[in-house]
mmCIF file of C-alpha atoms in Angstrom:
data_model
loop_
_atom_site.group_PDB
_atom_site.id
_atom_site.type_symbol
_atom_site.label_atom_id
_atom_site.label_comp_id
_atom_site.label_asym_id
_atom_site.label_seq_id
_atom_site.Cartn_x
_atom_site.Cartn_y
_atom_site.Cartn_z
ATOM 1 C CA UNK A 225 -33.314 13.104 -13.882
ATOM 2 C CA UNK A 226 -33.628 9.611 -12.734
ATOM 3 C CA UNK A 227 -31.520 8.588 -9.630
ATOM 4 C CA UNK A 228 -31.511 5.309 -8.024
ATOM 5 C CA UNK A 229 -29.809 4.578 -4.531
ATOM 6 C CA UNK A 230 -28.484 1.479 -3.356
ATOM 7 C CA UNK A 231 -28.465 0.790 0.502
ATOM 8 C CA UNK A 232 -28.085 -1.982 3.059
ATOM 9 C CA UNK A 233 -24.478 -2.726 2.970
ATOM 10 C CA UNK A 234 -22.391 -3.504 5.613
ATOM 11 C CA UNK A 235 -19.719 -5.802 7.514
ATOM 12 C CA UNK A 236 -20.986 -9.196 7.800
ATOM 13 C CA UNK A 237 -19.027 -12.363 8.778
ATOM 14 C CA UNK A 238 -18.645 -15.296 6.485
ATOM 15 C CA UNK A 239 -21.933 -17.257 6.204
ATOM 16 C CA UNK A 240 -23.872 -14.363 7.023
ATOM 17 C CA UNK A 241 -26.789 -12.494 5.214
ATOM 18 C CA UNK A 242 -27.506 -8.955 4.043
ATOM 19 C CA UNK A 243 -30.485 -7.470 2.288
ATOM 20 C CA UNK A 244 -29.802 -4.717 -0.164
ATOM 21 C CA UNK A 245 -32.554 -2.291 -1.316
ATOM 22 C CA UNK A 246 -32.660 -0.322 -4.513
ATOM 23 C CA UNK A 247 -35.115 2.727 -4.416
ATOM 24 C CA UNK A 248 -36.019 5.579 -6.617
ATOM 25 C CA UNK A 249 -37.582 8.866 -6.007
ATOM 26 C CA UNK A 250 -38.532 9.897 -9.444
ATOM 27 C CA UNK A 251 -39.506 6.805 -11.368
ATOM 28 C CA UNK A 252 -41.852 3.827 -10.703
ATOM 29 C CA UNK A 253 -39.253 0.686 -10.566
ATOM 30 C CA UNK A 254 -42.023 -1.664 -11.522
ATOM 31 C CA UNK A 255 -41.735 -0.438 -15.324
ATOM 32 C CA UNK A 256 -37.875 -1.268 -15.377
ATOM 33 C CA UNK A 257 -35.737 -4.283 -15.387
ATOM 34 C CA UNK A 258 -33.350 -3.904 -12.416
ATOM 35 C CA UNK A 259 -29.917 -5.015 -12.389
ATOM 36 C CA UNK A 260 -27.595 -5.695 -9.749
ATOM 37 C CA UNK A 261 -23.850 -5.120 -10.206
ATOM 38 C CA UNK A 262 -20.596 -5.302 -8.137
ATOM 39 C CA UNK A 263 -17.177 -3.946 -8.111
ATOM 40 C CA UNK A 264 -14.458 -5.395 -5.832
ATOM 41 C CA UNK A 265 -11.297 -3.627 -5.009
ATOM 42 C CA UNK A 266 -8.827 -3.579 -8.056
ATOM 43 C CA UNK A 267 -11.472 -5.312 -10.206
ATOM 44 C CA UNK A 268 -13.970 -4.566 -13.011
ATOM 45 C CA UNK A 269 -17.638 -4.240 -12.185
ATOM 46 C CA UNK A 270 -19.358 -7.304 -12.887
ATOM 47 C CA UNK A 271 -23.089 -7.868 -13.490
ATOM 48 C CA UNK A 272 -24.459 -10.015 -10.513
ATOM 49 C CA UNK A 273 -28.337 -10.339 -10.968
ATOM 50 C CA UNK A 274 -31.189 -9.218 -12.949
ATOM 51 C CA UNK A 275 -34.996 -9.216 -12.104
ATOM 52 C CA UNK A 276 -36.917 -8.710 -15.178
ATOM 53 C CA UNK A 277 -39.660 -6.040 -15.676
ATOM 54 C CA UNK A 278 -42.518 -8.556 -15.402
ATOM 55 C CA UNK A 279 -41.223 -9.940 -12.092
ATOM 56 C CA UNK A 280 -41.590 -13.425 -12.983
ATOM 57 C CA UNK A 281 -37.878 -14.418 -13.698
ATOM 58 C CA UNK A 282 -34.346 -13.561 -12.598
ATOM 59 C CA UNK A 283 -31.187 -14.275 -13.689
ATOM 60 C CA UNK A 284 -27.915 -14.598 -11.544
ATOM 61 C CA UNK A 285 -24.028 -14.656 -11.947
ATOM 62 C CA UNK A 286 -23.165 -18.308 -11.599
ATOM 63 C CA UNK A 287 -21.226 -17.818 -8.420
ATOM 64 C CA UNK A 288 -24.018 -16.353 -6.560
ATOM 65 C CA UNK A 289 -26.829 -18.690 -7.828
ATOM 66 C CA UNK A 290 -28.465 -20.377 -4.745
ATOM 67 C CA UNK A 291 -27.127 -17.706 -2.445
ATOM 68 C CA UNK A 292 -28.673 -14.433 -3.971
ATOM 69 C CA UNK A 293 -32.415 -13.784 -4.468
ATOM 70 C CA UNK A 294 -33.768 -10.599 -6.235
ATOM 71 C CA UNK A 295 -37.192 -9.586 -5.403
ATOM 72 C CA UNK A 296 -39.812 -6.653 -5.711
ATOM 73 C CA UNK A 297 -41.990 -4.651 -3.385
ATOM 74 C CA UNK A 298 -44.024 -2.495 -5.891
ATOM 75 C CA UNK A 299 -46.041 -1.111 -3.043
ATOM 76 C CA UNK A 300 -42.683 0.346 -1.513
ATOM 77 C CA UNK A 301 -40.924 1.001 -5.040
ATOM 78 C CA UNK A 302 -38.199 -1.026 -4.028
ATOM 79 C CA UNK A 303 -36.048 -3.902 -5.271
ATOM 80 C CA UNK A 304 -34.166 -6.121 -3.073
ATOM 81 C CA UNK A 305 -31.206 -8.433 -3.129
ATOM 82 C CA UNK A 306 -31.088 -10.933 -0.516
ATOM 83 C CA UNK A 307 -27.526 -12.209 -0.091
ATOM 84 C CA UNK A 308 -27.101 -15.387 1.999
ATOM 85 C CA UNK A 309 -24.236 -17.607 2.780
ATOM 86 C CA UNK A 310 -21.776 -14.764 2.084
ATOM 87 C CA UNK A 311 -18.334 -15.235 1.323
ATOM 88 C CA UNK A 312 -15.316 -13.105 1.590
ATOM 89 C CA UNK A 313 -15.075 -12.944 -2.546
ATOM 90 C CA UNK A 314 -18.570 -11.227 -2.313
ATOM 91 C CA UNK A 315 -16.877 -8.204 -0.971
ATOM 92 C CA UNK A 316 -17.472 -5.324 -2.994
ATOM 93 C CA UNK A 317 -19.431 -2.140 -3.782
ATOM 94 C CA UNK A 318 -22.907 -3.036 -4.930
ATOM 95 C CA UNK A 319 -24.937 -0.968 -7.279
ATOM 96 C CA UNK A 320 -28.353 -1.278 -8.969
ATOM 97 C CA UNK A 321 -29.424 -0.323 -12.455
ATOM 98 C CA UNK A 322 -32.601 0.304 -14.417
ATOM 99 C CA UNK A 323 -33.423 -0.475 -18.078
ATOM 100 C CA UNK A 324 -37.062 0.440 -19.370
ATOM 101 C CA UNK A 325 -37.084 -3.028 -21.240
ATOM 102 C CA UNK A 326 -38.254 -6.499 -20.267
ATOM 103 C CA UNK A 327 -34.651 -7.489 -19.193
ATOM 104 C CA UNK A 328 -31.516 -5.956 -17.991
ATOM 105 C CA UNK A 329 -29.462 -4.149 -20.658
ATOM 106 C CA UNK A 330 -26.412 -2.031 -20.215
ATOM 107 C CA UNK A 331 -28.177 0.137 -17.461
ATOM 108 C CA UNK A 332 -29.814 3.163 -18.631
ATOM 109 C CA UNK A 333 -29.836 4.520 -15.165
ATOM 110 C CA UNK A 334 -27.572 3.950 -12.132
ATOM 111 C CA UNK A 335 -27.495 4.763 -8.612
ATOM 112 C CA UNK A 336 -24.757 5.279 -5.933
ATOM 113 C CA UNK A 337 -23.412 2.200 -4.632
ATOM 114 C CA UNK A 338 -23.434 0.498 -1.205
ATOM 115 C CA UNK A 339 -20.308 -1.448 0.380
ATOM 116 C CA UNK A 340 -20.547 -5.012 1.482
ATOM 117 C CA UNK A 341 -17.663 -6.364 3.408
ATOM 118 C CA UNK A 342 -17.452 -10.109 4.176
ATOM 119 C CA UNK A 343 -14.878 -10.690 6.844
ATOM 120 C CA UNK A 344 -14.329 -12.414 10.113
#
């Protein structure tokens, strides 16, 4: 059973930064494309970012381009989402997903989310 875990969320002021981590205990994440998704209160979950399996490309939701950066540390079996210049509209529960393909798909594996709250 593959279980992912997103962590690193918290309360931050507008303009601040957070770094989310996605870890897995039973699989090696370097063999997966990793997606980041978020769900704001009362809204549907939306795809936010993808880092491909080859670790040579990323794609981002337009509203986070230039502010969010996805990266990998294969030695730590961890994928990160660096979030800078945070805005109140970034408030959501953030999830990571894994697909055993070059690019993110519907998310074959999912993990528990982490709450990000951007507020003054």
